[in-house]
Coordinates of C-alpha atoms in Angstrom, one line a residue:
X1 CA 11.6 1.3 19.6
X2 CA 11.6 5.0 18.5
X3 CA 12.2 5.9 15.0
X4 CA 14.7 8.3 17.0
X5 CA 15.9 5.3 19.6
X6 CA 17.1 3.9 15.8
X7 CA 18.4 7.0 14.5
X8 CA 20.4 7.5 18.4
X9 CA 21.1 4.4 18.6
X10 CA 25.4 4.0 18.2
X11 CA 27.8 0.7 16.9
X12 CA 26.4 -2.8 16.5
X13 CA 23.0 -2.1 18.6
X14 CA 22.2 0.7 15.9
X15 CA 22.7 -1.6 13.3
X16 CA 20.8 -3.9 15.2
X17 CA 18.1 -1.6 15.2
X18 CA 18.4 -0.8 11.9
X19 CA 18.1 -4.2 11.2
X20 CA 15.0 -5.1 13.2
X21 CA 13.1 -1.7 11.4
X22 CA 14.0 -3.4 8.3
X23 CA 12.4 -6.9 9.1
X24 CA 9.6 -5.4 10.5
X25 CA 8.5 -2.2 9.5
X26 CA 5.1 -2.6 10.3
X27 CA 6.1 -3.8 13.9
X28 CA 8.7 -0.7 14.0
X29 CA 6.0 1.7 12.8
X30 CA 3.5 0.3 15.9
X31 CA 6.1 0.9 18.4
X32 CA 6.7 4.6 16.8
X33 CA 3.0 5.8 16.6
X34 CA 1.7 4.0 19.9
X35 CA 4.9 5.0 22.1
X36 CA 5.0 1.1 22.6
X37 CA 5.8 -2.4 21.4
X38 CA 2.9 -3.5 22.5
X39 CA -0.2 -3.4 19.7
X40 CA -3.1 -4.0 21.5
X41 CA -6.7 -5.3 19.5
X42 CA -10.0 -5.8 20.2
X43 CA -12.9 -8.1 19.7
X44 CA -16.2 -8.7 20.7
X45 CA -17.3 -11.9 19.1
X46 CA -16.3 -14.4 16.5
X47 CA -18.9 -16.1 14.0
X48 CA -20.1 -17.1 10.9
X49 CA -23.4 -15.4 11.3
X50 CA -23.9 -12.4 13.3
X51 CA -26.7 -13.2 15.5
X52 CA -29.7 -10.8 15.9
X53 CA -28.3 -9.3 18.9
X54 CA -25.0 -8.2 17.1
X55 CA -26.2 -7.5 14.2
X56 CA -27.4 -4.1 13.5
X57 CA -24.0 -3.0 15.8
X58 CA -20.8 -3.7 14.3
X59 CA -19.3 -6.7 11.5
X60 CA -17.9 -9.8 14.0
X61 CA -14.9 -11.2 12.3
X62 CA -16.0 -14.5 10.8
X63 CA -13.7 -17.5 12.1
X64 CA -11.8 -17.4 8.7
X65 CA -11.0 -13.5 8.7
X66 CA -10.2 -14.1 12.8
X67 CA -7.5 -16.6 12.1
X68 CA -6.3 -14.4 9.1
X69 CA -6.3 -11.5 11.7
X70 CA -4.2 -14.0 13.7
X71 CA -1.7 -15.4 11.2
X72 CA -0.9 -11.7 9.6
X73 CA 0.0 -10.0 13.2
X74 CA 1.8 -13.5 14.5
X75 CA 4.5 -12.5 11.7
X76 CA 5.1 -9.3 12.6
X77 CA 4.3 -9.2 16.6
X78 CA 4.6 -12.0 19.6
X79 CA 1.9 -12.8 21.5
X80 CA 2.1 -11.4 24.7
X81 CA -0.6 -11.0 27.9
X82 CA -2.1 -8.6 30.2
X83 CA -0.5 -9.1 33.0
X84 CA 3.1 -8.9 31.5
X85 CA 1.6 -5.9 30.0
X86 CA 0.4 -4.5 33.1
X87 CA 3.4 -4.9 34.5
X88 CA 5.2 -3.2 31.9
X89 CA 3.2 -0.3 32.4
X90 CA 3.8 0.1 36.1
X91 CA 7.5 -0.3 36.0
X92 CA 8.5 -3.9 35.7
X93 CA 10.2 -5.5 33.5
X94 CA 10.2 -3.8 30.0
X95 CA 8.9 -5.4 26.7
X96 CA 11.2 -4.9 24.2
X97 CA 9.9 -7.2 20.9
X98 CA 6.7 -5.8 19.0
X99 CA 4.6 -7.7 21.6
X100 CA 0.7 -8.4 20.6
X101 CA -2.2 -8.2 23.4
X102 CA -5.5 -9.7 22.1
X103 CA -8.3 -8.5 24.0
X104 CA -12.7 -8.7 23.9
X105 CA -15.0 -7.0 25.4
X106 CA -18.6 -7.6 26.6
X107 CA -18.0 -11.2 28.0
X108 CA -19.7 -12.2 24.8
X109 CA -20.5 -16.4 24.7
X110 CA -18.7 -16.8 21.5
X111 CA -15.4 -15.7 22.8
X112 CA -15.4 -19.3 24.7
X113 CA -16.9 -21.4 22.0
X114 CA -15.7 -20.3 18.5
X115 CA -12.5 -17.9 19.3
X116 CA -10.5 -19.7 22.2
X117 CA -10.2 -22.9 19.8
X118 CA -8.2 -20.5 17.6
X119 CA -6.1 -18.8 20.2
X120 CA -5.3 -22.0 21.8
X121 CA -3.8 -23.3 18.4
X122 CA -2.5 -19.9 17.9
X123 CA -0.7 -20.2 21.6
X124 CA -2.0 -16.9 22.5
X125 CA -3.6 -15.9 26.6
X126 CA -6.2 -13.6 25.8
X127 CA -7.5 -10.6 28.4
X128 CA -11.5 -10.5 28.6
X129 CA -13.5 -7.7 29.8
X130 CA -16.8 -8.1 31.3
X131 CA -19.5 -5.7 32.3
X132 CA -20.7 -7.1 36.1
X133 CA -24.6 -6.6 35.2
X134 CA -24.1 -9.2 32.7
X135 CA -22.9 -11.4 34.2
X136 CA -24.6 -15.0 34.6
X137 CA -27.2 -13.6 31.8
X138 CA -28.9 -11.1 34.8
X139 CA -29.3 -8.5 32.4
X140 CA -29.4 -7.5 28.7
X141 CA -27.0 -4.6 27.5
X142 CA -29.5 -2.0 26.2
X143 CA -27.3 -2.1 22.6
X144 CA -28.2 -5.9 22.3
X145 CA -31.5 -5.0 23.2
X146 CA -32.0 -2.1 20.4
X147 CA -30.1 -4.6 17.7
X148 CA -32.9 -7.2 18.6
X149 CA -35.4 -5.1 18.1
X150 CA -34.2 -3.5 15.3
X151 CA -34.8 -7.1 14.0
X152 CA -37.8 -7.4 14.7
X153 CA -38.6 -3.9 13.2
X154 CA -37.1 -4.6 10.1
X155 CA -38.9 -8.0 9.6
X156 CA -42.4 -5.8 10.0
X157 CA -44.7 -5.1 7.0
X158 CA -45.0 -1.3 5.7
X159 CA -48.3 -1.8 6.9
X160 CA -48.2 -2.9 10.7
X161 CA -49.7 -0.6 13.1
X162 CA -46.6 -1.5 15.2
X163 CA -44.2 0.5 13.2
X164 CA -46.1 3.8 13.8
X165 CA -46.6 2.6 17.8
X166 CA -42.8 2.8 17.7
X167 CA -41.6 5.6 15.9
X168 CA -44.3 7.3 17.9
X169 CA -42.7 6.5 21.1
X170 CA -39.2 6.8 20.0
X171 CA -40.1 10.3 19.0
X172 CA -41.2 11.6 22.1
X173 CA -38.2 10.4 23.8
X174 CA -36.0 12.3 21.3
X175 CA -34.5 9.1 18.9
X176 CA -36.6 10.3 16.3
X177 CA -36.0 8.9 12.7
X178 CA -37.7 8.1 9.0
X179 CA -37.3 4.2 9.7
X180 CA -38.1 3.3 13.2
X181 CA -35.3 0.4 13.0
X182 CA -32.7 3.1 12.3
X183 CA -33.9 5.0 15.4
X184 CA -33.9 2.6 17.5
X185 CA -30.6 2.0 16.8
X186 CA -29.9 5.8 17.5
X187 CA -31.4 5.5 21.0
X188 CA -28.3 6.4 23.5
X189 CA -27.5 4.6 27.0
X190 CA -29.4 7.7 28.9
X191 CA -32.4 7.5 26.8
X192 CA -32.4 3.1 27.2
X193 CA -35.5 2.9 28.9
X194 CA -37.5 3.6 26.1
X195 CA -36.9 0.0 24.4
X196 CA -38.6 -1.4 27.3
X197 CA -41.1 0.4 25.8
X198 CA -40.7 -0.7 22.5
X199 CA -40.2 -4.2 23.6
X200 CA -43.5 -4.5 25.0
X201 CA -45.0 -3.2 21.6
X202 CA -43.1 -6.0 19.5
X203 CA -44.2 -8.1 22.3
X204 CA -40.0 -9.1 22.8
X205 CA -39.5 -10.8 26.4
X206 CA -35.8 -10.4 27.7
X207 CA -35.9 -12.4 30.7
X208 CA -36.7 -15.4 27.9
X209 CA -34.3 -14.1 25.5
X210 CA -31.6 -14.5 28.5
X211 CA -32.9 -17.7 29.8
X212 CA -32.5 -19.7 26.3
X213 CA -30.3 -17.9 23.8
X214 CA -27.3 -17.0 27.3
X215 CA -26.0 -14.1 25.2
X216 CA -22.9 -13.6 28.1
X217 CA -20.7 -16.2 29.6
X218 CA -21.3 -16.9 33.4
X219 CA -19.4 -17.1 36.1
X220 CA -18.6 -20.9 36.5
X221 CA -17.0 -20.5 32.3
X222 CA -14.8 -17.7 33.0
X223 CA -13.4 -19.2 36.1
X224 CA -12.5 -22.3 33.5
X225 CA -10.9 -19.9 30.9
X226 CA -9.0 -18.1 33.3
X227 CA -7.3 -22.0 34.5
X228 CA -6.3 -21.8 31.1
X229 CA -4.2 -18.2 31.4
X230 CA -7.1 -15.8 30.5
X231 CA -6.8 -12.5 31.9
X232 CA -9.9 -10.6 33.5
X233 CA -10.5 -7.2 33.7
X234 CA -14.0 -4.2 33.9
X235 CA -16.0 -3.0 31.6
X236 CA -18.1 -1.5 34.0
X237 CA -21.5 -2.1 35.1
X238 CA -23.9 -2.1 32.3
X239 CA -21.7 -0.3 29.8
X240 CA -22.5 3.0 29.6
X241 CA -21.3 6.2 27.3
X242 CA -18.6 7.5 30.0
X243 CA -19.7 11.0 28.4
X244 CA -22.9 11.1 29.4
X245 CA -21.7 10.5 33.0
X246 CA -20.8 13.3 36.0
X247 CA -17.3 12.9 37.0
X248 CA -18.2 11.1 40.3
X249 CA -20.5 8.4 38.2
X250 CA -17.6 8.1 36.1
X251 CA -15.3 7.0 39.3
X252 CA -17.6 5.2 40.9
X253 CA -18.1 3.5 37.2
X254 CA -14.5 2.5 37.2
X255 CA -13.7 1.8 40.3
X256 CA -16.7 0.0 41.4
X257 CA -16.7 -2.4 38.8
X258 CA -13.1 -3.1 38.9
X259 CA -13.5 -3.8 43.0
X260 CA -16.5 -6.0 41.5
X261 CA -14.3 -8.2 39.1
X262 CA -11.8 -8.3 41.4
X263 CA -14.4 -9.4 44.8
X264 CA -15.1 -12.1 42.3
X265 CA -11.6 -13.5 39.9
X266 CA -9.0 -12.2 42.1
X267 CA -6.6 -9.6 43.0
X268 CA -4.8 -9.7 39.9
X269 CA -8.0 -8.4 37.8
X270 CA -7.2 -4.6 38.5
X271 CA -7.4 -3.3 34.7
X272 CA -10.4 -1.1 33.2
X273 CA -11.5 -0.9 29.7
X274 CA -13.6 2.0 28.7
X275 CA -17.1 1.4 26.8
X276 CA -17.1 3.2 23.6
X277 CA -13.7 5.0 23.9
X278 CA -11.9 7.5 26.4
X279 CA -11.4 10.3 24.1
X280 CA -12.1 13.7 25.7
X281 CA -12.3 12.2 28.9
X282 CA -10.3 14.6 31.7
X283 CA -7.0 13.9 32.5
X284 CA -7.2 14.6 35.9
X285 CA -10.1 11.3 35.8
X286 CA -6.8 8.8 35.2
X287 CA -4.7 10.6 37.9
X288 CA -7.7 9.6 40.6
X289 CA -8.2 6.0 39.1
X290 CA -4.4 5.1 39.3
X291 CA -4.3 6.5 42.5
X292 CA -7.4 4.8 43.6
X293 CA -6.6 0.8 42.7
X294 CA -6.8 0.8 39.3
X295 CA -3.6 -0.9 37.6
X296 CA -3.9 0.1 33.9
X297 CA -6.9 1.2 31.8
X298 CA -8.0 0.5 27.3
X299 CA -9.3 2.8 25.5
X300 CA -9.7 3.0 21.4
X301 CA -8.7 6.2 20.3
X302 CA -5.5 7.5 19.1
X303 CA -3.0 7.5 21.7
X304 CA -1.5 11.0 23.4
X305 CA 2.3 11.8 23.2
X306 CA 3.5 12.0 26.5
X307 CA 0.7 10.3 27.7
X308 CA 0.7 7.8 31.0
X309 CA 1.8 4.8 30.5
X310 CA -0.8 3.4 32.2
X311 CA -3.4 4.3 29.4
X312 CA -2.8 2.3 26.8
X313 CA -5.6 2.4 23.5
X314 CA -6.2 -0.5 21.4
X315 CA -7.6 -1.0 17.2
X316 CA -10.6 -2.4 16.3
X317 CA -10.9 -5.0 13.3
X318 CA -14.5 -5.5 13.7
X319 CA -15.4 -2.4 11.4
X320 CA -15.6 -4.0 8.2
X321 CA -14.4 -7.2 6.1
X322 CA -11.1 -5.5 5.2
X323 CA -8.6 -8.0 6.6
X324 CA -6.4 -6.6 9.8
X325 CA -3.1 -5.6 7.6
X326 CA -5.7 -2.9 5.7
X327 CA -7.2 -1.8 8.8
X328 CA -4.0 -1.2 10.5
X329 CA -2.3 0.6 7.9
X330 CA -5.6 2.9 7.1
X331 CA -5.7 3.8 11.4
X332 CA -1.9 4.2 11.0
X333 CA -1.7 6.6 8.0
X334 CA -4.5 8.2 9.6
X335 CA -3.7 8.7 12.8
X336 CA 0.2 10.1 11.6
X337 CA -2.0 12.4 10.1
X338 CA -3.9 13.6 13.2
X339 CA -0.5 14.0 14.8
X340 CA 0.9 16.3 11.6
X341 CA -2.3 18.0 12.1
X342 CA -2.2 18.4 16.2
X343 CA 1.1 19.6 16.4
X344 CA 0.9 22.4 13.2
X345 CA -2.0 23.6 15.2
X346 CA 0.3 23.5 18.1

């Protein structure tokens, strides 16, 4: 609901409406800045600890902060799911209640054992999105990798030749920086094969790191979750900047992983989310992808007016303590403001 689908509304359902926007005026405001009911958020992990391999990238909620995430939008939204989402989106049945969709990304291991306990309690069907290389532990995501050995870089005396190895070798493949943790850390998904390199120097082995830490969930786990109403959906292949890619790389990207996800969970798994985010990505990209098999697609930037449907964004908590009624407000106030500012340029 509309600030105008209030205002137009006439007799008992305007004051019904009226009603609900005064209840809920965090829900109302949602509906009004997103175009839908529907506020959909997104995770990666949920710890105590940040292990090394998350550490150096963003803050995972903690379980505390997770459940207060949890309890704070439960007041304000139901919980909801992809596919009643998805089917929203391509004309079915339309959700009318502020409606929350929790969602995480990466396939990450602690989404099975630390954050489903929660959202079973909490009754809510969460969608995960998995990147196929990693899959079954096959391969390390290069951002892992660079947090890792970031790690490792930071836990090196002044003194060790090493450091100098690596900001040597990060130099000449253009990640240059005054720490060699903090470049490392710059080092983009086109420029990844240099922490091979740097691996080898810090003497870090990935097919062991794989083998006993099992970063990603496999398989045989996600087939369980999904018994319990888990939604799957791509993240592409190994999780690249969708920037950096030619437009056919780009479709293939999408499409190919979604065809992969799908070969492997089921029909039903036809949704994309986008790495990073799918600002300043061509329109004409989500025309071809709709067309081509792909149901709905996630992004994380602020959403278009007139917009498809079918592209829906979602918020990030994970930037931060600040608990999720801050962080909403702040990307709210903030993104009216890019609005005020688009359209007086307009």
């Amino acid at each position: 609901m509309s600030v105008a689908d209030v205002i137009s509304g006439g007799g008992w359902g305007r004051r019904l409406r009226w009603m609900d926007a005064l209840r809920n005026p965090l829900g109302t405001a949602c509906h009004h800045a997103y175009g839908s009911p529907v506020l959909a958020v997104v995770y990666h992990a949920v710890c105590d600890t940040a292990p090394d391999h998350l550490k150096h990238i963003y803050r995972p909620r903690t379980p505390r902060e997770f459940t207060e995430d949890l309890d704070f939008l439960l007041k304000r939204f139901e919980p909801t799911d992809l596919p009643t989402v998805t089917g929203a989106a391509m004309g079915g049945p339309e959700i009318r209640r502020p409606s929350l969709l929790v969602t995480f990304d990466d396939g990450m291991r602690e989404v099975a054992e630390v954050a489903m306990p929660i959202l079973r309690r909490k009754g809510i069907r969460p969608a995960l999105y998995l990147n196929l290389n990693f899959l079954d532990n096959r391969t390390l995501f290069y951002r892992h990798k660079a947090s890792l050995l970031a790690e490792r870089l930071r836990r090196l005396a002044e003194a060790d030749p090493r450091r100098a190895v690596c900001a040597a070798t990060l130099a000449r493949a253009g990640a240059a920086a005054a720490d060699p943790a903090a470049g490392v850390m710059a080092v983009s998904w086109d420029q990844r094969a240099v922490l091979d390199e740097i691996a080898a120097v810090l003497e870090f082995d990935t097919a062991e790191f794989l083998a006993s830490r099992k970063p990603y969930l496999t398989r045989g786990e996600i087939t369980e979750l999904m018994a319990e109403g888990v939604s799957i959906g791509a993240h592409g292949f190994d999780h690249p900047n969708h920037r950096l890619l030619t437009a056919e790389q780009r479709k293939e990207e999408v499409t190919g992983s979604v065809a992969g996800i799908r070969a492997l969970f089921g029909a039903g798994c036809g949704s994309f989310a986008f790495p990073y985010s799918d600002e300043g990505l061509p329109d004409a990209l989500f025309g071809e992808l709709y067309g081509g098999g792909v149901d709905v697609t996630f992004g994380t930037s602020w959403p278009r007016r007139g917009g498809p449907q079918r592209r829906i964004q979602r918020i990030c908590f994970e930037n931060g303590p600040a608990p999720a009624r801050r962080q909403l407000v702040r990307r709210l106030l903030r993104g009216g403001a890019g609005n005020l500012k688009r359209a007086l340029a307009g």
